[in-house]
Amino acid sequence: RGAMRRFRVAILLVAVGLLVVGCGGSSAIDQQTKAALNTLKKNPKDPTALLAAAQGYHNAAVNTFFKMSSPSSAARNKAIQTNDLTKALGYYGRYLALPDSALGTAATRLRFNALRSEAEIYRKFDDYTSAAAAYVKMLKLEPHTPLYELGITSSNPVALQSPYYTSGAVAIFKDMLKLQPHNTVLYLQLAYLGEVVGDSAGAIAAYETYLKL
């Protein structure tokens, strides 16, 4: 009987795990996030609640990542993490859609930080194009932002990620250069991209500018 009882408990736990994944369940969010979600039911455009919800699900996903050591629960945790990150993106998007007047006097820095978090999630999803678009928006808000804050360095060039090998990425880096015209790292990135997409003339021009700066 004891063995049968343990078997039934095991089956029940598996069923619950599958139910959590199937329903897009999230990892344990904290009380602050739950309070934010309750606030949003009453006021869907509350900026403080939207940011708290985004950060809460983002943090929950990070916490789930550190629980992925068990092979038996890896798939379930991965599904939960993906669900949490997707929810976080949704709340960040709603937050960024609010006008500056709703965010207060620190609107620029708040938007900047939210965009950085958004870009981080896009990179986790291997969506480098969306991440780069977020970086451009960050630079438009604060044009003198050091590129290392965007995860772009000469030793770890984000452009060398295979999803970036498109003509669209060239346009993104040109947009960045309009905001930081003397940034050598961006010219080096643009030269790499020019080689990859077959734009030899563009690559040479970027390399020449890089060497002059």
PDB file of C-alpha atoms in Angstrom:
ATOM      1  CA  ARG A   1       0.000   0.000   0.000  1.00  0.00           C
ATOM      2  CA  GLY A   2       2.848   2.374   0.856  1.00  0.00           C
ATOM      3  CA  ALA A   3       4.431   1.844  -2.543  1.00  0.00           C
ATOM      4  CA  MET A   4       1.100   2.414  -4.283  1.00  0.00           C
ATOM      5  CA  ARG A   5       0.545   5.630  -2.294  1.00  0.00           C
ATOM      6  CA  ARG A   6       3.980   6.952  -3.248  1.00  0.00           C
ATOM      7  CA  PHE A   7       3.280   6.075  -6.878  1.00  0.00           C
ATOM      8  CA  ARG A   8      -0.012   8.006  -6.805  1.00  0.00           C
ATOM      9  CA  VAL A   9       1.706  11.040  -5.230  1.00  0.00           C
ATOM     10  CA  ALA A  10       4.385  10.965  -7.926  1.00  0.00           C
ATOM     11  CA  ILE A  11       1.757  10.846 -10.671  1.00  0.00           C
ATOM     12  CA  LEU A  12      -0.091  13.741  -9.043  1.00  0.00           C
ATOM     13  CA  LEU A  13       3.063  15.868  -8.897  1.00  0.00           C
ATOM     14  CA  VAL A  14       3.792  15.213 -12.563  1.00  0.00           C
ATOM     15  CA  ALA A  15       0.232  16.153 -13.482  1.00  0.00           C
ATOM     16  CA  VAL A  16       0.458  19.382 -11.501  1.00  0.00           C
ATOM     17  CA  GLY A  17       3.754  20.223 -13.200  1.00  0.00           C
ATOM     18  CA  LEU A  18       2.258  19.664 -16.627  1.00  0.00           C
ATOM     19  CA  LEU A  19      -0.737  21.776 -15.690  1.00  0.00           C
ATOM     20  CA  VAL A  20       1.518  24.656 -14.646  1.00  0.00           C
ATOM     21  CA  VAL A  21       3.384  24.564 -17.958  1.00  0.00           C
ATOM     22  CA  GLY A  22       0.247  24.122 -20.013  1.00  0.00           C
ATOM     23  CA  CYS A  23      -1.386  27.093 -18.375  1.00  0.00           C
ATOM     24  CA  GLY A  24       1.673  29.300 -18.803  1.00  0.00           C
ATOM     25  CA  GLY A  25       2.217  29.345 -15.057  1.00  0.00           C
ATOM     26  CA  SER A  26       4.767  31.663 -13.564  1.00  0.00           C
ATOM     27  CA  SER A  27       7.325  31.123 -10.873  1.00  0.00           C
ATOM     28  CA  ALA A  28       6.622  32.472  -7.409  1.00  0.00           C
ATOM     29  CA  ILE A  29       6.203  36.235  -7.717  1.00  0.00           C
ATOM     30  CA  ASP A  30       6.670  38.317  -4.586  1.00  0.00           C
ATOM     31  CA  GLN A  31       4.020  40.204  -2.661  1.00  0.00           C
ATOM     32  CA  GLN A  32       5.022  43.527  -4.211  1.00  0.00           C
ATOM     33  CA  THR A  33       4.352  42.142  -7.690  1.00  0.00           C
ATOM     34  CA  LYS A  34       1.012  40.693  -6.590  1.00  0.00           C
ATOM     35  CA  ALA A  35       0.056  44.064  -5.135  1.00  0.00           C
ATOM     36  CA  ALA A  36       1.005  45.748  -8.417  1.00  0.00           C
ATOM     37  CA  LEU A  37      -1.188  43.328 -10.371  1.00  0.00           C
ATOM     38  CA  ASN A  38      -4.123  44.099  -8.077  1.00  0.00           C
ATOM     39  CA  THR A  39      -3.556  47.821  -8.601  1.00  0.00           C
ATOM     40  CA  LEU A  40      -3.546  47.338 -12.366  1.00  0.00           C
ATOM     41  CA  LYS A  41      -6.948  45.690 -12.218  1.00  0.00           C
ATOM     42  CA  LYS A  42      -8.296  49.002 -10.943  1.00  0.00           C
ATOM     43  CA  ASN A  43      -5.997  51.307 -12.897  1.00  0.00           C
ATOM     44  CA  PRO A  44      -4.403  49.614 -15.940  1.00  0.00           C
ATOM     45  CA  LYS A  45      -2.204  52.651 -16.652  1.00  0.00           C
ATOM     46  CA  ASP A  46      -0.717  53.125 -13.205  1.00  0.00           C
ATOM     47  CA  PRO A  47       2.992  53.712 -14.015  1.00  0.00           C
ATOM     48  CA  THR A  48       4.352  52.529 -10.670  1.00  0.00           C
ATOM     49  CA  ALA A  49       2.324  49.328 -10.821  1.00  0.00           C
ATOM     50  CA  LEU A  50       3.252  48.643 -14.460  1.00  0.00           C
ATOM     51  CA  LEU A  51       6.960  48.978 -13.706  1.00  0.00           C
ATOM     52  CA  ALA A  52       6.651  46.888 -10.549  1.00  0.00           C
ATOM     53  CA  ALA A  53       4.837  44.134 -12.466  1.00  0.00           C
ATOM     54  CA  ALA A  54       7.447  44.163 -15.241  1.00  0.00           C
ATOM     55  CA  GLN A  55      10.335  44.023 -12.793  1.00  0.00           C
ATOM     56  CA  GLY A  56       8.577  41.417 -10.672  1.00  0.00           C
ATOM     57  CA  TYR A  57       8.120  38.963 -13.541  1.00  0.00           C
ATOM     58  CA  HIS A  58      11.613  39.755 -14.813  1.00  0.00           C
ATOM     59  CA  ASN A  59      13.104  38.923 -11.404  1.00  0.00           C
ATOM     60  CA  ALA A  60      10.945  35.804 -11.140  1.00  0.00           C
ATOM     61  CA  ALA A  61      12.383  34.575 -14.433  1.00  0.00           C
ATOM     62  CA  VAL A  62      15.923  35.181 -13.186  1.00  0.00           C
ATOM     63  CA  ASN A  63      15.193  33.281  -9.992  1.00  0.00           C
ATOM     64  CA  THR A  64      13.743  30.383 -11.986  1.00  0.00           C
ATOM     65  CA  PHE A  65      16.936  30.244 -14.060  1.00  0.00           C
ATOM     66  CA  PHE A  66      18.945  29.441 -10.945  1.00  0.00           C
ATOM     67  CA  LYS A  67      16.620  26.524 -10.183  1.00  0.00           C
ATOM     68  CA  MET A  68      17.342  24.715 -13.447  1.00  0.00           C
ATOM     69  CA  SER A  69      19.972  22.327 -12.108  1.00  0.00           C
ATOM     70  CA  SER A  70      17.603  19.370 -11.868  1.00  0.00           C
ATOM     71  CA  PRO A  71      17.192  17.618 -15.262  1.00  0.00           C
ATOM     72  CA  SER A  72      13.756  16.367 -14.260  1.00  0.00           C
ATOM     73  CA  SER A  73      12.446  19.898 -13.769  1.00  0.00           C
ATOM     74  CA  ALA A  74      14.499  21.717 -16.420  1.00  0.00           C
ATOM     75  CA  ALA A  75      11.802  21.656 -19.114  1.00  0.00           C
ATOM     76  CA  ARG A  76       9.087  22.858 -16.738  1.00  0.00           C
ATOM     77  CA  ASN A  77      11.305  25.626 -15.345  1.00  0.00           C
ATOM     78  CA  LYS A  78      12.300  26.719 -18.840  1.00  0.00           C
ATOM     79  CA  ALA A  79       8.636  27.026 -19.819  1.00  0.00           C
ATOM     80  CA  ILE A  80       7.904  29.002 -16.658  1.00  0.00           C
ATOM     81  CA  GLN A  81      10.887  31.291 -17.250  1.00  0.00           C
ATOM     82  CA  THR A  82       9.807  31.959 -20.836  1.00  0.00           C
ATOM     83  CA  ASN A  83       6.285  32.749 -19.665  1.00  0.00           C
ATOM     84  CA  ASP A  84       7.574  35.154 -16.995  1.00  0.00           C
ATOM     85  CA  LEU A  85       9.843  36.950 -19.467  1.00  0.00           C
ATOM     86  CA  THR A  86       6.986  37.275 -21.954  1.00  0.00           C
ATOM     87  CA  LYS A  87       4.787  38.819 -19.276  1.00  0.00           C
ATOM     88  CA  ALA A  88       7.614  41.153 -18.248  1.00  0.00           C
ATOM     89  CA  LEU A  89       7.981  42.316 -21.855  1.00  0.00           C
ATOM     90  CA  GLY A  90       4.267  43.041 -21.999  1.00  0.00           C
ATOM     91  CA  TYR A  91       4.353  45.191 -18.866  1.00  0.00           C
ATOM     92  CA  TYR A  92       7.522  46.996 -19.965  1.00  0.00           C
ATOM     93  CA  GLY A  93       5.819  47.741 -23.277  1.00  0.00           C
ATOM     94  CA  ARG A  94       2.756  49.179 -21.566  1.00  0.00           C
ATOM     95  CA  TYR A  95       4.968  51.230 -19.263  1.00  0.00           C
ATOM     96  CA  LEU A  96       7.028  52.659 -22.139  1.00  0.00           C
ATOM     97  CA  ALA A  97       3.836  53.571 -24.010  1.00  0.00           C
ATOM     98  CA  LEU A  98       2.869  56.023 -21.255  1.00  0.00           C
ATOM     99  CA  PRO A  99       3.491  59.745 -21.859  1.00  0.00           C
ATOM    100  CA  ASP A 100       6.330  61.526 -20.051  1.00  0.00           C
ATOM    101  CA  SER A 101       3.786  63.410 -17.987  1.00  0.00           C
ATOM    102  CA  ALA A 102       2.711  60.127 -16.390  1.00  0.00           C
ATOM    103  CA  LEU A 103       6.280  59.165 -15.448  1.00  0.00           C
ATOM    104  CA  GLY A 104       7.194  62.405 -13.725  1.00  0.00           C
ATOM    105  CA  THR A 105      10.388  64.471 -13.671  1.00  0.00           C
ATOM    106  CA  ALA A 106      12.668  61.410 -13.973  1.00  0.00           C
ATOM    107  CA  ALA A 107      10.906  60.181 -17.128  1.00  0.00           C
ATOM    108  CA  THR A 108      14.054  60.019 -19.282  1.00  0.00           C
ATOM    109  CA  ARG A 109      16.066  57.881 -16.875  1.00  0.00           C
ATOM    110  CA  LEU A 110      13.047  55.669 -16.100  1.00  0.00           C
ATOM    111  CA  ARG A 111      12.466  55.035 -19.804  1.00  0.00           C
ATOM    112  CA  PHE A 112      16.167  54.389 -20.315  1.00  0.00           C
ATOM    113  CA  ASN A 113      16.246  51.743 -17.578  1.00  0.00           C
ATOM    114  CA  ALA A 114      13.034  50.111 -18.805  1.00  0.00           C
ATOM    115  CA  LEU A 115      14.416  49.931 -22.351  1.00  0.00           C
ATOM    116  CA  ARG A 116      17.627  48.360 -21.062  1.00  0.00           C
ATOM    117  CA  SER A 117      15.610  45.687 -19.264  1.00  0.00           C
ATOM    118  CA  GLU A 118      13.500  45.171 -22.378  1.00  0.00           C
ATOM    119  CA  ALA A 119      16.646  44.738 -24.504  1.00  0.00           C
ATOM    120  CA  GLU A 120      18.036  42.232 -22.017  1.00  0.00           C
ATOM    121  CA  ILE A 121      14.923  40.091 -22.363  1.00  0.00           C
ATOM    122  CA  TYR A 122      14.997  40.300 -26.162  1.00  0.00           C
ATOM    123  CA  ARG A 123      18.573  39.038 -26.099  1.00  0.00           C
ATOM    124  CA  LYS A 124      17.527  36.117 -23.896  1.00  0.00           C
ATOM    125  CA  PHE A 125      15.012  35.289 -26.623  1.00  0.00           C
ATOM    126  CA  ASP A 126      17.775  35.665 -29.265  1.00  0.00           C
ATOM    127  CA  ASP A 127      15.790  38.525 -30.794  1.00  0.00           C
ATOM    128  CA  TYR A 128      18.813  40.717 -31.484  1.00  0.00           C
ATOM    129  CA  THR A 129      17.011  42.995 -33.919  1.00  0.00           C
ATOM    130  CA  SER A 130      14.478  44.056 -31.282  1.00  0.00           C
ATOM    131  CA  ALA A 131      17.279  44.404 -28.725  1.00  0.00           C
ATOM    132  CA  ALA A 132      19.214  46.695 -31.068  1.00  0.00           C
ATOM    133  CA  ALA A 133      16.096  48.773 -31.709  1.00  0.00           C
ATOM    134  CA  ALA A 134      15.782  49.237 -27.943  1.00  0.00           C
ATOM    135  CA  TYR A 135      19.435  50.325 -27.812  1.00  0.00           C
ATOM    136  CA  VAL A 136      18.788  52.989 -30.452  1.00  0.00           C
ATOM    137  CA  LYS A 137      15.883  54.326 -28.384  1.00  0.00           C
ATOM    138  CA  MET A 138      18.180  54.415 -25.347  1.00  0.00           C
ATOM    139  CA  LEU A 139      20.770  56.420 -27.250  1.00  0.00           C
ATOM    140  CA  LYS A 140      18.115  58.834 -28.449  1.00  0.00           C
ATOM    141  CA  LEU A 141      17.175  59.439 -24.826  1.00  0.00           C
ATOM    142  CA  GLU A 142      20.769  59.757 -23.629  1.00  0.00           C
ATOM    143  CA  PRO A 143      23.105  60.174 -26.642  1.00  0.00           C
ATOM    144  CA  HIS A 144      26.301  60.079 -24.562  1.00  0.00           C
ATOM    145  CA  THR A 145      25.587  56.672 -23.074  1.00  0.00           C
ATOM    146  CA  PRO A 146      28.744  54.480 -23.007  1.00  0.00           C
ATOM    147  CA  LEU A 147      28.224  51.513 -25.315  1.00  0.00           C
ATOM    148  CA  TYR A 148      29.212  49.035 -22.617  1.00  0.00           C
ATOM    149  CA  GLU A 149      25.898  49.885 -20.984  1.00  0.00           C
ATOM    150  CA  LEU A 150      24.269  48.465 -24.114  1.00  0.00           C
ATOM    151  CA  GLY A 151      26.379  45.309 -24.086  1.00  0.00           C
ATOM    152  CA  ILE A 152      28.384  46.496 -27.103  1.00  0.00           C
ATOM    153  CA  THR A 153      32.181  46.388 -26.810  1.00  0.00           C
ATOM    154  CA  SER A 154      35.046  45.781 -29.214  1.00  0.00           C
ATOM    155  CA  SER A 155      35.965  42.570 -27.380  1.00  0.00           C
ATOM    156  CA  ASN A 156      32.387  41.300 -27.258  1.00  0.00           C
ATOM    157  CA  PRO A 157      30.702  42.855 -30.301  1.00  0.00           C
ATOM    158  CA  VAL A 158      27.011  42.254 -30.350  1.00  0.00           C
ATOM    159  CA  ALA A 159      27.147  42.552 -34.144  1.00  0.00           C
ATOM    160  CA  LEU A 160      29.039  39.276 -34.360  1.00  0.00           C
ATOM    161  CA  GLN A 161      26.002  37.362 -33.148  1.00  0.00           C
ATOM    162  CA  SER A 162      24.733  35.432 -36.172  1.00  0.00           C
ATOM    163  CA  PRO A 163      21.164  36.893 -36.052  1.00  0.00           C
ATOM    164  CA  TYR A 164      22.725  40.323 -36.565  1.00  0.00           C
ATOM    165  CA  TYR A 165      24.140  39.428 -39.986  1.00  0.00           C
ATOM    166  CA  THR A 166      21.513  41.314 -41.944  1.00  0.00           C
ATOM    167  CA  SER A 167      21.315  44.583 -43.825  1.00  0.00           C
ATOM    168  CA  GLY A 168      18.815  45.679 -41.168  1.00  0.00           C
ATOM    169  CA  ALA A 169      21.599  45.564 -38.575  1.00  0.00           C
ATOM    170  CA  VAL A 170      23.695  47.888 -40.759  1.00  0.00           C
ATOM    171  CA  ALA A 171      20.877  50.438 -40.705  1.00  0.00           C
ATOM    172  CA  ILE A 172      20.614  50.143 -36.919  1.00  0.00           C
ATOM    173  CA  PHE A 173      24.312  50.839 -36.410  1.00  0.00           C
ATOM    174  CA  LYS A 174      24.142  53.787 -38.813  1.00  0.00           C
ATOM    175  CA  ASP A 175      21.338  55.175 -36.645  1.00  0.00           C
ATOM    176  CA  MET A 176      23.561  54.744 -33.611  1.00  0.00           C
ATOM    177  CA  LEU A 177      26.404  56.575 -35.356  1.00  0.00           C
ATOM    178  CA  LYS A 178      24.149  59.551 -35.982  1.00  0.00           C
ATOM    179  CA  LEU A 179      23.845  59.804 -32.209  1.00  0.00           C
ATOM    180  CA  GLN A 180      27.503  59.027 -31.455  1.00  0.00           C
ATOM    181  CA  PRO A 181      29.408  60.053 -34.619  1.00  0.00           C
ATOM    182  CA  HIS A 182      32.857  59.720 -33.049  1.00  0.00           C
ATOM    183  CA  ASN A 183      32.393  56.309 -31.442  1.00  0.00           C
ATOM    184  CA  THR A 184      35.138  54.021 -32.740  1.00  0.00           C
ATOM    185  CA  VAL A 185      33.450  50.819 -31.543  1.00  0.00           C
ATOM    186  CA  LEU A 186      30.403  51.533 -33.684  1.00  0.00           C
ATOM    187  CA  TYR A 187      32.551  52.048 -36.792  1.00  0.00           C
ATOM    188  CA  LEU A 188      34.311  48.770 -36.094  1.00  0.00           C
ATOM    189  CA  GLN A 189      30.942  47.047 -35.742  1.00  0.00           C
ATOM    190  CA  LEU A 190      29.742  48.595 -38.984  1.00  0.00           C
ATOM    191  CA  ALA A 191      32.881  47.401 -40.771  1.00  0.00           C
ATOM    192  CA  TYR A 192      32.338  43.828 -39.514  1.00  0.00           C
ATOM    193  CA  LEU A 193      28.752  43.932 -40.715  1.00  0.00           C
ATOM    194  CA  GLY A 194      29.711  45.359 -44.097  1.00  0.00           C
ATOM    195  CA  GLU A 195      32.011  42.406 -44.666  1.00  0.00           C
ATOM    196  CA  VAL A 196      29.345  39.898 -43.695  1.00  0.00           C
ATOM    197  CA  VAL A 197      26.567  41.338 -45.852  1.00  0.00           C
ATOM    198  CA  GLY A 198      28.876  41.837 -48.827  1.00  0.00           C
ATOM    199  CA  ASP A 199      29.095  45.615 -48.678  1.00  0.00           C
ATOM    200  CA  SER A 200      32.847  45.866 -49.302  1.00  0.00           C
ATOM    201  CA  ALA A 201      32.790  49.592 -50.015  1.00  0.00           C
ATOM    202  CA  GLY A 202      30.851  50.275 -46.819  1.00  0.00           C
ATOM    203  CA  ALA A 203      33.207  48.052 -44.797  1.00  0.00           C
ATOM    204  CA  ILE A 204      36.307  49.791 -46.150  1.00  0.00           C
ATOM    205  CA  ALA A 205      34.830  53.228 -45.462  1.00  0.00           C
ATOM    206  CA  ALA A 206      33.978  52.205 -41.899  1.00  0.00           C
ATOM    207  CA  TYR A 207      37.463  50.782 -41.320  1.00  0.00           C
ATOM    208  CA  GLU A 208      39.088  53.938 -42.700  1.00  0.00           C
ATOM    209  CA  THR A 209      36.990  56.140 -40.421  1.00  0.00           C
ATOM    210  CA  TYR A 210      37.779  53.864 -37.475  1.00  0.00           C
ATOM    211  CA  LEU A 211      41.526  54.235 -38.114  1.00  0.00           C
ATOM    212  CA  LYS A 212      41.249  58.018 -38.357  1.00  0.00           C
ATOM    213  CA  LEU A 213      39.452  58.427 -35.021  1.00  0.00           C
TER     214      LEU A 213
END
